[in-house]
Amino acid sequence: MDAPLSVRARGIGTCFGDVVALDGVDLDVPPGRVHGLVGPNGAGKTTLLGLLLGLAVADSGRLEILGTPVGRGLTAPDGVAGFVDGPGLYPSLTARQNLAALAALRGDRRTRRIGEVLDEVGLTDVADDRVRGFSLGMRQRLGLAAALLAEPRLLVLDEPFNGLDPAGKRHVHGVLGRLAADGVAVVLSGHRMDDLEALCDEITILATGRVAFRGPLAELASADRELDHRLRTSDAPAARRLAADTAGVRLVGDAGPRRGAADAIVVRARTPALDDLVTRLVRAGVAVRELTPVVSPLEAAFLALTAPRKDAG
Ligand SMILES: Nc1ncnc2c1ncn2[C@@H]1O[C@H](COP(=O)(O)OP(=O)(O)OP(=O)(O)O)[C@@H](O)[C@H]1O
Ligand SMILES: [Mg+2]
């Protein structure tokens, strides 16, 4: 028999007064997988992560964490650790003391493990500095260390990459990747598709509390939608004329000096129409110097899926 899913959510609904924060959300996360939640501000990411951490109970739907159904009472499910809305830390204590306090609350006296998790997140050098003086990125790393200390089988992190510099991100990616390889399920939220692309097996895009997409990132990027492309050629006026005259291609404008060169235009089209345009340009003796999406296909898919619906109230 297969191991139970680390998270199994069906038809989850949560309201705050009149505000529907989550509306019929399903989520499956197997052990050893990293699942990313994305969506515009207010989409419901933090609300959903809070349910996984036992910080709130859904109004409707069924939720199973590590094979155990979550009841109506507010209890932190066993084997789950993480944070939402930034890690809770004691500013007047040092990093090491913060972790010792958390471990003591759980009745765990293994001080060696504290040194290990501090090392794992790269905070050994500042382990005895007060958290009051920590940067946002250092606090995020300490929050991750606190979660690791509990040796969770499900790790839940709300925007863990906020404030991390590129080296810090790479470091945290490494830590999360190793945890997943050890069988830990990780559910995290983020706003940057490139962070998620580097890490997540699957993502869920939430838009106003509903699932707008669920699946591997590659599937999201491969959908052939109309994308804006920057087209640089040897003859911009000719390119403009041909673009206007090619079926399925819309001339969106000139790229302008800020986007690069005066010899570039921006066209909106699906791939087959772009192919037509390039073929026609070359036939007309116009050299194609560059053809690149203005925003990444992932970013474009995200924007298309989360755009406010025109029919919405
Ligand atoms: N405690 C609360 N009381 C009232 N409304 C709330 C509460 N928490 C969340 N909401 C509302 O629920 C919706 C979802 O909020 P949530 O914080 O889950 O979004 P989010 O996707 O995490 O957004 P962000 O990207 O800004 O962090 C929003 O409309 C928000 O205003
Ligand atoms: Mg949030």
PDB file of N, CA and C in Angstrom, residues 111-151:
ATOM      1  N   THR A 111      20.822  19.846  23.292  1.00  0.00           N
ATOM      2  CA  THR A 111      21.428  21.115  22.880  1.00  0.00           C
ATOM      3  C   THR A 111      22.299  20.950  21.626  1.00  0.00           C
ATOM      4  N   ARG A 112      22.799  19.732  21.405  1.00  0.00           N
ATOM      5  CA  ARG A 112      23.661  19.538  20.244  1.00  0.00           C
ATOM      6  C   ARG A 112      22.881  19.781  18.951  1.00  0.00           C
ATOM      7  N   ARG A 113      21.635  19.374  18.964  1.00  0.00           N
ATOM      8  CA  ARG A 113      20.756  19.527  17.801  1.00  0.00           C
ATOM      9  C   ARG A 113      20.586  21.026  17.460  1.00  0.00           C
ATOM     10  N   ILE A 114      20.612  21.886  18.509  1.00  0.00           N
ATOM     11  CA  ILE A 114      20.484  23.332  18.273  1.00  0.00           C
ATOM     12  C   ILE A 114      21.660  23.833  17.439  1.00  0.00           C
ATOM     13  N   GLY A 115      22.860  23.412  17.822  1.00  0.00           N
ATOM     14  CA  GLY A 115      24.049  23.791  17.054  1.00  0.00           C
ATOM     15  C   GLY A 115      23.948  23.295  15.610  1.00  0.00           C
ATOM     16  N   GLU A 116      23.416  22.109  15.455  1.00  0.00           N
ATOM     17  CA  GLU A 116      23.310  21.520  14.108  1.00  0.00           C
ATOM     18  C   GLU A 116      22.365  22.315  13.213  1.00  0.00           C
ATOM     19  N   VAL A 117      21.183  22.673  13.747  1.00  0.00           N
ATOM     20  CA  VAL A 117      20.230  23.369  12.871  1.00  0.00           C
ATOM     21  C   VAL A 117      20.710  24.798  12.579  1.00  0.00           C
ATOM     22  N   LEU A 118      21.389  25.429  13.562  1.00  0.00           N
ATOM     23  CA  LEU A 118      21.946  26.764  13.295  1.00  0.00           C
ATOM     24  C   LEU A 118      22.969  26.682  12.171  1.00  0.00           C
ATOM     25  N   ASP A 119      23.766  25.626  12.215  1.00  0.00           N
ATOM     26  CA  ASP A 119      24.765  25.427  11.174  1.00  0.00           C
ATOM     27  C   ASP A 119      24.085  25.167   9.837  1.00  0.00           C
ATOM     28  N   GLU A 120      23.037  24.379   9.877  1.00  0.00           N
ATOM     29  CA  GLU A 120      22.349  24.017   8.638  1.00  0.00           C
ATOM     30  C   GLU A 120      21.807  25.243   7.902  1.00  0.00           C
ATOM     31  N   VAL A 121      21.315  26.238   8.655  1.00  0.00           N
ATOM     32  CA  VAL A 121      20.769  27.432   7.992  1.00  0.00           C
ATOM     33  C   VAL A 121      21.817  28.538   7.861  1.00  0.00           C
ATOM     34  N   GLY A 122      23.056  28.263   8.260  1.00  0.00           N
ATOM     35  CA  GLY A 122      24.142  29.232   8.077  1.00  0.00           C
ATOM     36  C   GLY A 122      24.151  30.361   9.088  1.00  0.00           C
ATOM     37  N   LEU A 123      23.723  30.095  10.329  1.00  0.00           N
ATOM     38  CA  LEU A 123      23.710  31.162  11.349  1.00  0.00           C
ATOM     39  C   LEU A 123      24.728  30.930  12.467  1.00  0.00           C
ATOM     40  N   THR A 124      25.643  30.000  12.283  1.00  0.00           N
ATOM     41  CA  THR A 124      26.585  29.672  13.360  1.00  0.00           C
ATOM     42  C   THR A 124      27.349  30.906  13.850  1.00  0.00           C
ATOM     43  N   ASP A 125      27.768  31.757  12.916  1.00  0.00           N
ATOM     44  CA  ASP A 125      28.591  32.923  13.297  1.00  0.00           C
ATOM     45  C   ASP A 125      27.838  33.932  14.163  1.00  0.00           C
ATOM     46  N   VAL A 126      26.511  33.958  14.060  1.00  0.00           N
ATOM     47  CA  VAL A 126      25.738  34.943  14.828  1.00  0.00           C
ATOM     48  C   VAL A 126      24.853  34.248  15.871  1.00  0.00           C
ATOM     49  N   ALA A 127      25.177  33.001  16.180  1.00  0.00           N
ATOM     50  CA  ALA A 127      24.328  32.204  17.077  1.00  0.00           C
ATOM     51  C   ALA A 127      24.159  32.860  18.441  1.00  0.00           C
ATOM     52  N   ASP A 128      25.167  33.639  18.888  1.00  0.00           N
ATOM     53  CA  ASP A 128      25.072  34.232  20.217  1.00  0.00           C
ATOM     54  C   ASP A 128      24.802  35.734  20.178  1.00  0.00           C
ATOM     55  N   ASP A 129      24.301  36.206  19.055  1.00  0.00           N
ATOM     56  CA  ASP A 129      23.862  37.606  18.945  1.00  0.00           C
ATOM     57  C   ASP A 129      22.365  37.668  19.217  1.00  0.00           C
ATOM     58  N   ARG A 130      21.957  38.815  19.781  1.00  0.00           N
ATOM     59  CA  ARG A 130      20.524  38.991  20.037  1.00  0.00           C
ATOM     60  C   ARG A 130      19.754  39.135  18.718  1.00  0.00           C
ATOM     61  N   VAL A 131      18.561  38.548  18.694  1.00  0.00           N
ATOM     62  CA  VAL A 131      17.749  38.549  17.479  1.00  0.00           C
ATOM     63  C   VAL A 131      17.273  39.964  17.126  1.00  0.00           C
ATOM     64  N   ARG A 132      17.210  40.843  18.162  1.00  0.00           N
ATOM     65  CA  ARG A 132      16.802  42.238  17.942  1.00  0.00           C
ATOM     66  C   ARG A 132      17.568  42.862  16.772  1.00  0.00           C
ATOM     67  N   GLY A 133      18.838  42.530  16.677  1.00  0.00           N
ATOM     68  CA  GLY A 133      19.686  43.136  15.646  1.00  0.00           C
ATOM     69  C   GLY A 133      19.721  42.347  14.339  1.00  0.00           C
ATOM     70  N   PHE A 134      18.888  41.339  14.194  1.00  0.00           N
ATOM     71  CA  PHE A 134      18.929  40.501  12.987  1.00  0.00           C
ATOM     72  C   PHE A 134      18.211  41.170  11.817  1.00  0.00           C
ATOM     73  N   SER A 135      18.753  40.973  10.636  1.00  0.00           N
ATOM     74  CA  SER A 135      18.075  41.432   9.414  1.00  0.00           C
ATOM     75  C   SER A 135      16.893  40.502   9.123  1.00  0.00           C
ATOM     76  N   LEU A 136      16.045  40.933   8.166  1.00  0.00           N
ATOM     77  CA  LEU A 136      14.885  40.116   7.784  1.00  0.00           C
ATOM     78  C   LEU A 136      15.318  38.725   7.332  1.00  0.00           C
ATOM     79  N   GLY A 137      16.370  38.686   6.511  1.00  0.00           N
ATOM     80  CA  GLY A 137      16.845  37.400   5.999  1.00  0.00           C
ATOM     81  C   GLY A 137      17.349  36.495   7.120  1.00  0.00           C
ATOM     82  N   MET A 138      18.034  37.089   8.123  1.00  0.00           N
ATOM     83  CA  MET A 138      18.545  36.297   9.249  1.00  0.00           C
ATOM     84  C   MET A 138      17.386  35.751  10.088  1.00  0.00           C
ATOM     85  N   ARG A 139      16.350  36.572  10.251  1.00  0.00           N
ATOM     86  CA  ARG A 139      15.160  36.095  10.997  1.00  0.00           C
ATOM     87  C   ARG A 139      14.496  34.936  10.280  1.00  0.00           C
ATOM     88  N   GLN A 140      14.417  35.050   8.938  1.00  0.00           N
ATOM     89  CA  GLN A 140      13.800  33.965   8.158  1.00  0.00           C
ATOM     90  C   GLN A 140      14.582  32.671   8.348  1.00  0.00           C
ATOM     91  N   ARG A 141      15.918  32.789   8.333  1.00  0.00           N
ATOM     92  CA  ARG A 141      16.740  31.581   8.504  1.00  0.00           C
ATOM     93  C   ARG A 141      16.554  30.992   9.900  1.00  0.00           C
ATOM     94  N   LEU A 142      16.427  31.884  10.902  1.00  0.00           N
ATOM     95  CA  LEU A 142      16.244  31.386  12.265  1.00  0.00           C
ATOM     96  C   LEU A 142      14.870  30.714  12.401  1.00  0.00           C
ATOM     97  N   GLY A 143      13.879  31.280  11.724  1.00  0.00           N
ATOM     98  CA  GLY A 143      12.553  30.647  11.721  1.00  0.00           C
ATOM     99  C   GLY A 143      12.610  29.246  11.123  1.00  0.00           C
ATOM    100  N   LEU A 144      13.401  29.113  10.053  1.00  0.00           N
ATOM    101  CA  LEU A 144      13.558  27.797   9.436  1.00  0.00           C
ATOM    102  C   LEU A 144      14.283  26.855  10.398  1.00  0.00           C
ATOM    103  N   ALA A 145      15.322  27.383  11.086  1.00  0.00           N
ATOM    104  CA  ALA A 145      16.056  26.560  12.058  1.00  0.00           C
ATOM    105  C   ALA A 145      15.106  26.069  13.153  1.00  0.00           C
ATOM    106  N   ALA A 146      14.229  26.962  13.605  1.00  0.00           N
ATOM    107  CA  ALA A 146      13.279  26.590  14.664  1.00  0.00           C
ATOM    108  C   ALA A 146      12.366  25.466  14.187  1.00  0.00           C
ATOM    109  N   ALA A 147      11.951  25.559  12.925  1.00  0.00           N
ATOM    110  CA  ALA A 147      11.085  24.505  12.376  1.00  0.00           C
ATOM    111  C   ALA A 147      11.857  23.192  12.241  1.00  0.00           C
ATOM    112  N   LEU A 148      13.113  23.292  11.814  1.00  0.00           N
ATOM    113  CA  LEU A 148      13.921  22.075  11.627  1.00  0.00           C
ATOM    114  C   LEU A 148      14.169  21.362  12.947  1.00  0.00           C
ATOM    115  N   LEU A 149      14.263  22.163  14.014  1.00  0.00           N
ATOM    116  CA  LEU A 149      14.536  21.620  15.342  1.00  0.00           C
ATOM    117  C   LEU A 149      13.482  20.587  15.748  1.00  0.00           C
ATOM    118  N   ALA A 150      12.261  20.796  15.270  1.00  0.00           N
ATOM    119  CA  ALA A 150      11.171  19.887  15.637  1.00  0.00           C
ATOM    120  C   ALA A 150      11.202  18.597  14.812  1.00  0.00           C
ATOM    121  N   GLU A 151      12.150  18.492  13.875  1.00  0.00           N
ATOM    122  CA  GLU A 151      12.263  17.309  12.997  1.00  0.00           C
ATOM    123  C   GLU A 151      10.912  16.927  12.397  1.00  0.00           C
TER     124      GLU A 151
END
